[in-house]
Amino acid sequence: MYELRAVTKHYTRAKDTVHALDGIDLTIPDGDRLVIQGPTGGGKSTLLQMLGGLDRPTSGEIVLDGTDLAALPEARLTRVRSESIGFVFQAFNLIPTLTAQENVETALVPLGMKPKQRREQAAEALKSVGLGERRAHLPGEMSGGQQQRVAIARALVKQPKVLLADEPTGNLDESMRDEIMDVLERMWEELGLTFVMVTHDSVIARKAPRLATIREGRISVKENTRA
Ligand SMILES: Nc1ncnc2c1ncn2[C@@H]1O[C@H](COP(=O)(O)OP(=O)(O)O)[C@@H](O)[C@H]1O
Ligand SMILES: [Mg+2]
């Protein structure tokens, strides 16, 4: 469970200060499925980075299961990130010189797993996103939708507590968008994880139990009665 208290993030450029997050209070219970929407520049990606421990807030607390990520020493923050948090980005962020299988395995390396188990678990994750036959392919040899499925397998292979997805269909054309949404919806239903997704996709938003809107660094959350 996440408990965010009075979280701010300010970026200073020249003599301008951007209040990317301007006092966020938010509770995300275990197993929650939260969709975040809002205009460009509103602070959505910044919030996801804070939830994922990729960056630290200017002030406030980001408590995950009793631990304030904002105050953790770097080495422990890295460990929380590699053990507990899966991230899916708009731009896939695969390593171009590694095969699909090797890309997924990179998520298991920090966990100190034996190579054989790593191989098996990565192969299994690729199978679960429908890419069992593409394990030896490089990212450049796959469609955008397939690359994003590899990224989803990489995020989920370590069985994280939390999956964070930042506009995962933003770089895809319509048919591939459906492909990724199908995979994410299935993961949403099958795995009991806490799932926070920034998306403009109305299909997924309609199915989310809770919908948040971030505008000018402030958040409002409403229960989605249609879900
Ligand atoms: N690394 C950065 N340095 C300076 N300003 C940033 C940085 N990251 C984001 N911002 C600014 O913070 C605000 C929120 O950005 P962002 O979280 O990316 O919004 P969104 O994802 O909702 O489009 C924007 O005004 C953006 O320009
Ligand atoms: Mg963004």
Tab-separated table of C-alpha atoms in Angstrom, residues 15-219:
chain	number	residue	atom	x	y	z
A	15	LYS	CA	15.114	31.495	-12.727
A	16	ASP	CA	11.849	29.649	-13.268
A	17	THR	CA	10.529	27.040	-10.888
A	18	VAL	CA	8.062	24.462	-12.211
A	19	HIS	CA	5.780	22.990	-9.578
A	20	ALA	CA	5.393	19.596	-11.264
A	21	LEU	CA	3.738	18.189	-8.128
A	22	ASP	CA	2.145	20.646	-5.785
A	23	GLY	CA	0.981	18.856	-2.640
A	24	ILE	CA	-0.190	15.332	-3.480
A	25	ASP	CA	-2.010	13.302	-0.820
A	26	LEU	CA	-2.936	9.857	-2.079
A	27	THR	CA	-3.567	6.366	-0.730
A	28	ILE	CA	-3.257	3.384	-3.052
A	29	PRO	CA	-4.382	0.165	-1.349
A	30	ASP	CA	-2.835	-3.207	-2.236
A	31	GLY	CA	-4.377	-4.652	-5.369
A	32	ASP	CA	-5.805	-1.298	-6.420
A	33	ARG	CA	-6.170	-0.487	-10.075
A	34	LEU	CA	-5.733	3.224	-10.492
A	35	VAL	CA	-5.839	4.999	-13.831
A	36	ILE	CA	-4.364	8.495	-14.051
A	37	GLN	CA	-5.432	10.970	-16.683
A	38	GLY	CA	-4.896	14.647	-17.272
A	39	PRO	CA	-3.424	17.214	-19.646
A	40	THR	CA	0.176	17.100	-20.891
A	41	GLY	CA	2.563	18.697	-18.436
A	42	GLY	CA	0.195	18.170	-15.519
A	43	GLY	CA	2.614	15.999	-13.541
A	44	LYS	CA	1.543	12.430	-14.412
A	45	SER	CA	4.979	11.092	-15.322
A	46	THR	CA	6.553	12.895	-12.395
A	47	LEU	CA	4.143	11.187	-10.005
A	48	LEU	CA	4.856	7.761	-11.510
A	49	GLN	CA	8.578	8.342	-11.141
A	50	MET	CA	8.069	9.137	-7.463
A	51	LEU	CA	5.938	6.001	-6.963
A	52	GLY	CA	8.623	3.936	-8.677
A	53	GLY	CA	11.513	5.388	-6.700
A	54	LEU	CA	13.125	6.588	-9.937
A	55	ASP	CA	13.360	10.076	-8.512
A	56	ARG	CA	12.807	11.736	-5.147
A	57	PRO	CA	10.299	14.418	-4.203
A	58	THR	CA	11.309	17.923	-3.182
A	59	SER	CA	9.276	17.433	-0.007
A	60	GLY	CA	6.743	15.024	1.435
A	61	GLU	CA	6.552	11.289	2.052
A	62	ILE	CA	6.110	8.367	-0.331
A	63	VAL	CA	5.405	5.491	2.025
A	64	LEU	CA	5.316	2.027	0.441
A	65	ASP	CA	4.388	-0.719	2.898
A	66	GLY	CA	5.618	1.346	5.829
A	67	THR	CA	8.870	2.548	4.245
A	68	ASP	CA	9.319	6.154	3.106
A	69	LEU	CA	10.949	5.886	-0.332
A	70	ALA	CA	11.814	9.585	-0.227
A	71	ALA	CA	14.095	9.030	2.761
A	72	LEU	CA	15.719	5.707	1.803
A	73	PRO	CA	19.452	5.549	1.111
A	74	GLU	CA	20.164	4.989	-2.593
A	75	ALA	CA	21.224	1.346	-2.273
A	76	ARG	CA	18.046	0.372	-0.435
A	77	LEU	CA	15.892	2.347	-2.845
A	78	THR	CA	17.506	0.463	-5.732
A	79	ARG	CA	16.687	-2.799	-3.997
A	80	VAL	CA	13.027	-1.884	-3.473
A	81	ARG	CA	12.845	-0.900	-7.128
A	82	SER	CA	14.393	-4.089	-8.435
A	83	GLU	CA	12.404	-6.406	-6.157
A	84	SER	CA	8.998	-4.808	-5.862
A	85	ILE	CA	8.281	-2.443	-8.731
A	86	GLY	CA	7.731	-3.141	-12.429
A	87	PHE	CA	7.791	-0.248	-14.872
A	88	VAL	CA	6.410	-0.031	-18.417
A	89	PHE	CA	7.267	3.109	-20.389
A	90	GLN	CA	5.796	4.689	-23.479
A	91	ALA	CA	9.074	4.214	-25.383
A	92	PHE	CA	9.540	0.509	-24.447
A	93	ASN	CA	13.137	1.157	-23.265
A	94	LEU	CA	14.480	-2.234	-24.348
A	95	ILE	CA	18.209	-2.750	-24.820
A	96	PRO	CA	18.624	-2.950	-28.624
A	97	THR	CA	21.589	-5.336	-28.616
A	98	LEU	CA	19.899	-7.922	-26.384
A	99	THR	CA	17.360	-10.525	-27.480
A	100	ALA	CA	13.829	-10.554	-26.053
A	101	GLN	CA	14.871	-13.334	-23.685
A	102	GLU	CA	17.977	-11.420	-22.524
A	103	ASN	CA	16.016	-8.185	-22.089
A	104	VAL	CA	13.562	-9.943	-19.763
A	105	GLU	CA	16.394	-11.651	-17.881
A	106	THR	CA	17.989	-8.279	-17.049
A	107	ALA	CA	15.191	-7.724	-14.525
A	108	LEU	CA	16.233	-10.861	-12.639
A	109	VAL	CA	19.975	-10.183	-12.490
A	110	PRO	CA	19.808	-7.874	-9.420
A	111	LEU	CA	17.831	-10.544	-7.555
A	112	GLY	CA	20.822	-12.899	-7.521
A	113	MET	CA	18.953	-15.726	-9.207
A	114	LYS	CA	20.792	-18.714	-10.733
A	115	PRO	CA	21.173	-18.477	-14.554
A	116	LYS	CA	19.077	-21.583	-15.186
A	117	GLN	CA	16.164	-20.320	-13.099
A	118	ARG	CA	16.531	-16.894	-14.707
A	119	ARG	CA	16.273	-18.429	-18.172
A	120	GLU	CA	13.232	-20.496	-17.258
A	121	GLN	CA	11.394	-17.650	-15.556
A	122	ALA	CA	12.079	-15.233	-18.445
A	123	ALA	CA	10.910	-17.810	-20.998
A	124	GLU	CA	7.740	-18.335	-18.984
A	125	ALA	CA	7.075	-14.563	-18.813
A	126	LEU	CA	7.512	-14.234	-22.577
A	127	LYS	CA	5.105	-17.109	-23.089
A	128	SER	CA	2.512	-15.405	-20.899
A	129	VAL	CA	2.544	-12.341	-23.159
A	130	GLY	CA	2.301	-14.520	-26.278
A	131	LEU	CA	5.943	-14.246	-27.368
A	132	GLY	CA	7.175	-17.761	-26.620
A	133	GLU	CA	8.311	-18.103	-30.226
A	134	ARG	CA	10.160	-14.774	-30.367
A	135	ARG	CA	12.641	-15.264	-27.555
A	136	ALA	CA	15.717	-15.009	-29.795
A	137	HIS	CA	14.568	-11.874	-31.619
A	138	LEU	CA	16.217	-8.488	-31.158
A	139	PRO	CA	13.950	-5.475	-30.478
A	140	GLY	CA	14.681	-4.142	-33.994
A	141	GLU	CA	13.234	-7.350	-35.436
A	142	MET	CA	9.898	-6.931	-33.677
A	143	SER	CA	6.852	-4.700	-34.136
A	144	GLY	CA	6.158	-1.922	-31.627
A	145	GLY	CA	3.410	-4.011	-30.054
A	146	GLN	CA	5.733	-6.971	-29.673
A	147	GLN	CA	8.449	-4.786	-28.169
A	148	GLN	CA	5.997	-3.433	-25.633
A	149	ARG	CA	4.954	-6.993	-24.776
A	150	VAL	CA	8.619	-7.803	-24.106
A	151	ALA	CA	8.741	-4.746	-21.836
A	152	ILE	CA	5.636	-5.982	-20.001
A	153	ALA	CA	7.240	-9.417	-19.557
A	154	ARG	CA	10.361	-7.710	-18.224
A	155	ALA	CA	8.290	-5.698	-15.741
A	156	LEU	CA	6.356	-8.734	-14.512
A	157	VAL	CA	8.991	-11.498	-14.557
A	158	LYS	CA	10.158	-10.699	-11.018
A	159	GLN	CA	6.576	-10.891	-9.746
A	160	PRO	CA	6.555	-7.333	-8.409
A	161	LYS	CA	4.056	-5.979	-5.918
A	162	VAL	CA	3.426	-2.931	-8.057
A	163	LEU	CA	3.163	-2.347	-11.799
A	164	LEU	CA	3.503	1.237	-13.018
A	165	ALA	CA	2.740	1.994	-16.660
A	166	ASP	CA	3.246	5.440	-18.218
A	167	GLU	CA	1.162	5.780	-21.409
A	168	PRO	CA	2.118	2.249	-22.500
A	169	THR	CA	0.189	2.577	-25.766
A	170	GLY	CA	1.257	6.148	-26.534
A	171	ASN	CA	3.772	5.138	-29.225
A	172	LEU	CA	1.616	2.517	-30.933
A	173	ASP	CA	-0.800	2.602	-33.816
A	174	GLU	CA	-4.370	1.492	-33.256
A	175	SER	CA	-4.117	-2.248	-33.894
A	176	MET	CA	-1.061	-2.578	-31.688
A	177	ARG	CA	-2.739	-0.483	-29.050
A	178	ASP	CA	-5.512	-3.066	-28.811
A	179	GLU	CA	-2.931	-5.836	-28.598
A	180	ILE	CA	-1.215	-4.180	-25.614
A	181	MET	CA	-4.456	-3.254	-23.901
A	182	ASP	CA	-5.581	-6.900	-24.159
A	183	VAL	CA	-2.362	-8.053	-22.489
A	184	LEU	CA	-2.566	-5.409	-19.757
A	185	GLU	CA	-6.230	-6.122	-19.093
A	186	ARG	CA	-5.474	-9.817	-18.735
A	187	MET	CA	-2.604	-9.065	-16.326
A	188	TRP	CA	-4.904	-6.748	-14.469
A	189	GLU	CA	-7.388	-9.550	-14.000
A	190	GLU	CA	-5.018	-12.479	-13.409
A	191	LEU	CA	-2.379	-10.996	-11.127
A	192	GLY	CA	-3.231	-9.486	-7.786
A	193	LEU	CA	-0.855	-6.568	-8.143
A	194	THR	CA	-1.251	-2.927	-7.436
A	195	PHE	CA	-1.537	-1.363	-10.851
A	196	VAL	CA	-1.127	2.326	-11.596
A	197	MET	CA	-1.407	3.397	-15.211
A	198	VAL	CA	-1.290	6.716	-16.984
A	199	THR	CA	-3.394	6.369	-20.105
A	200	HIS	CA	-5.659	8.239	-22.460
A	201	ASP	CA	-7.208	4.946	-23.520
A	202	SER	CA	-10.884	5.176	-22.709
A	203	VAL	CA	-11.425	1.387	-22.733
A	204	ILE	CA	-8.984	0.779	-19.917
A	205	ALA	CA	-10.117	3.887	-18.056
A	206	ARG	CA	-13.691	2.634	-18.092
A	207	LYS	CA	-12.624	-0.605	-16.394
A	208	ALA	CA	-10.543	1.038	-13.679
A	209	PRO	CA	-12.171	1.026	-10.243
A	210	ARG	CA	-10.598	4.401	-9.505
A	211	LEU	CA	-9.809	7.304	-11.789
A	212	ALA	CA	-7.407	10.078	-10.890
A	213	THR	CA	-6.920	13.359	-12.684
A	214	ILE	CA	-3.712	15.353	-12.314
A	215	ARG	CA	-3.769	18.961	-13.328
A	216	GLU	CA	-1.080	21.537	-12.558
A	217	GLY	CA	0.496	19.258	-9.986
A	218	ARG	CA	-2.692	18.581	-8.037
A	219	ILE	CA	-4.668	15.368	-7.940
